[in-house]
Amino acid sequence: MSTWERLVKLAEGGDVAGVFRLLLELDADDRKAVAAQLPRHLAAQRPEDWWSWRHQLRPLRLAGVACLGGAAAVTAWLFRREFQWTERGDDERVILLLRQRPAEWRADVARRIAARLRLNDMRHWEVAAALVRETGIEPPDGDAFMVGWLRALHPGTAATDPLFTAFAPRLFDIDGLGEALPEQVGTIARLVEDDRLERKRVIDGIVGRLLRDGPTALGALVVLHDRLDLDIDESAERARDYTRLLPAGPVAVADLALAQLRRLEEAGRLEEELFAEAVEALAFRPEKKLLRAALSWAGDAALRDARRADVVLAAMSLIFAQDTLALQERAVRLAVKLAPQAGAAGREAVRQAAAGLPEELLERVSAAYGGGIAAEEVTVTPLPAVGQGPASPSPYSSPDQLVQAVSAREVDAHTFERLLAGLVEWSQRAPDALREALRPRLEPLDPLFFGHNSEDAVHVVRRAFLAFASPEAGDSLPKIALRQPPTLGGFKQLYFGRADELARSFEEGASYPVLLATPTAGSGHIDPGVLLDRLELLEAAGARALPGDLVQALLRLPRDIPDACVRRAQRLTSEAGRACAARMRDGIPDPRVTVHLRSERNGYYLSNWPVLRSVLHMPDDLPEELRPLYRPGTGYAYTLEWWPLAMPSHPEIVAAHMVWMLSIGIDSSDSQTQALVGLAHADGPLGSAVAHALACGMGHTNAADRAAATDALLTLAARGRVPAQVLAQTLTKLVAEGFLKLNRVVSVLDDATQAGAHEAVWEVVVRLLPGVLPQEGERPRAGVADLLAAGARAARIAGVRAELPEVAAVAARKGSSRLVQEARRLQHLVALPSKSTL
């Protein structure tokens, strides 16, 4: 039996120890023979059978280390994709095998392994580190290699480790510090205690890194700073740096800096300039915790030294602008208390800022600061003007421009429509020029370009181009199998099916003069007159309308059809023309929709999770071809933004199909809520389905996805179409069921108020409050006080007056909780004038 045969037999048995012993016995000729066979043997293993031959991977990996000749080849072998998920634990064997090579060769391997390391793939760091230590070369300074050193750092071995000598001075310069520091805080603190790390250098390194990282600073650095327990002199030495940490650092970093500065101020060791800078920086922070701390410190500091009154009052005037009643009240109390000590600068700052306070607080400040402070006029932000969605893109001006567009890696719905229309246009207008533009993809045929993925819009539309340019070429490519034919079975399949039917038309040698379904408005609508022009062109050419193209065109008609267009449609003679005439005359029935919140089994986690299911109640006389529209599916798709454009006059039907996906993705980050913006541009009644879809966006975990819901709400407000009653009912139900977090919903309402939708927001809030306000003795849910505050902001801008018995009941309760305070503020803002003042 040859050496290679013995090796294969041992490897097939998964005998790692046996292969290792064999490799140690090989001479140069044996290693050369194994090296010649090894790559082919590994490549011959089929990836789909990985489970059956996975036990061979560790022995084969060792064989490559021992037998391959060059340092580059060995390094590449270690990092081969096949070994990525192999069990670890062979590094000692790898190191022993490498020790049989010359020192210079091993140093080369060390550098190459270090260069291949990544923070998410640290395979063989121990091998590289051992080779660096043994060969005495300059340690590689790659970020991943240094992170590996920090992860392995130990107080017992640091003193004799050349890597410690090289990297310790650069500890806080490692880019990937956060990958290892949290687990090594205790180790570093111990090394400082043992004088292995210089204390001053470590403290400076911590503070310097916090300053450099700003908003992304590591919490582990704060923990390490606390472990070092700085004395007052060490803190005083870095007072200016702590002040610089306050404006932008994370809350934990700002807490650290504030604690150090307050400690110095109480000990009389903080310069007045730094005190003023620190208090002002804190007053600009948005976090309520830090603002409360700023108020506490500023008040105590002013009591210790009355000369600080103006500095403190300037900071209080900044906090007046905070839209949290409890903070405003604390700032007003402090400002009133310091009024006798206030100088001219402090008094002026307070008077200017007080104009934006609620009326009761304004009166208190005005009385303490000389009177005559008038409330500022409310600034009303106008709602943005909205049209019919994004502007429709212009047609492609040449075959070259068309082919360049279809070569893009991704397409959206508008581009998809534009590409299909361009293909039909230029296949009629200049077929030879279009084929010439496609020639580089056809000679030779580029199978990757035309693809085989039925889920990829680019591949689907490119197949239509291929069918036009070279119908026979498609026979050599894998077929794109659409899950459904071009019917109404699904909005995505409606798009893709139209590309497929166009491709089949080209393959059959048929000519199609014009695409019927191309939208004429960004909302997805088709102008009725333009559709009639297209149908007349088809009839004149004697061409039959493609079924999917006709269906989609009719779905895109607006709800209001001019009488002249209805009469004109009746003069069409083709089957498609008669279908168009009937649709223009009769329209599509609006369904009654009900949406239910229910628990369904999540197979991956084997648990139940809440989802929304919609039911469309179809009329008895509904045409057969429309019935699939009334059966919402539950298949997941990444084309949700495409759906509103498919049926822009019936948002309830579209939303009924959307709510399941929006509900299961409420904690994801796939940006599916962007579809709500398209839905807001639709025409037609807005009911339960639209309200549930919008509610899912308003309650999304990600701020960016909630922003899409805000945009949709603004569009609806600008069009006067916010379904306030049904939206409030839906939000009340979903919040009560625990499906939505109220504070997320409030953030959308607040953003919409700031953008000019205050009237629409008020209409939602005033209907939402009765269902979410707690009864006497009932614990309020999170976000209710925020909802009251949001209502107050909208009411103040809108200047509304109303009777709110549920709010009045909460406002009349004893106590000073934020809930009660916000209820009192809202009640005061909207209270109707008493009869005695009429």
PDB file of C-alpha atoms in Angstrom, residues 47 49 155 201 269 325 328 447 459 522 561 574 653 713 734 744 818:
ATOM      1  CA  PRO A  47     -20.457  19.576  -1.392  1.00  0.00           C
ATOM      2  CA  ASP A  49     -22.585  15.053   0.542  1.00  0.00           C
ATOM      3  CA  PRO A 155      -1.820  38.210  33.747  1.00  0.00           C
ATOM      4  CA  ARG A 201      -0.948  55.439  30.257  1.00  0.00           C
ATOM      5  CA  ARG A 269     -11.285  71.623  41.979  1.00  0.00           C
ATOM      6  CA  LEU A 325     -43.525  68.802  31.407  1.00  0.00           C
ATOM      7  CA  GLN A 328     -39.857  72.075  32.394  1.00  0.00           C
ATOM      8  CA  PRO A 447     -25.777  32.506 -18.787  1.00  0.00           C
ATOM      9  CA  HIS A 459     -33.493  37.761 -14.274  1.00  0.00           C
ATOM     10  CA  GLY A 522     -46.238  57.500 -10.355  1.00  0.00           C
ATOM     11  CA  ILE A 561     -63.742  57.480 -15.647  1.00  0.00           C
ATOM     12  CA  SER A 574     -61.904  43.244 -29.745  1.00  0.00           C
ATOM     13  CA  ILE A 653     -57.583  45.045  -1.379  1.00  0.00           C
ATOM     14  CA  LEU A 713     -49.412  59.546   7.294  1.00  0.00           C
ATOM     15  CA  LEU A 734     -53.506  46.272  18.852  1.00  0.00           C
ATOM     16  CA  ARG A 744     -43.406  53.661  19.039  1.00  0.00           C
ATOM     17  CA  ARG A 818     -46.121  62.417  34.819  1.00  0.00           C
TER      18      ARG A 818
END
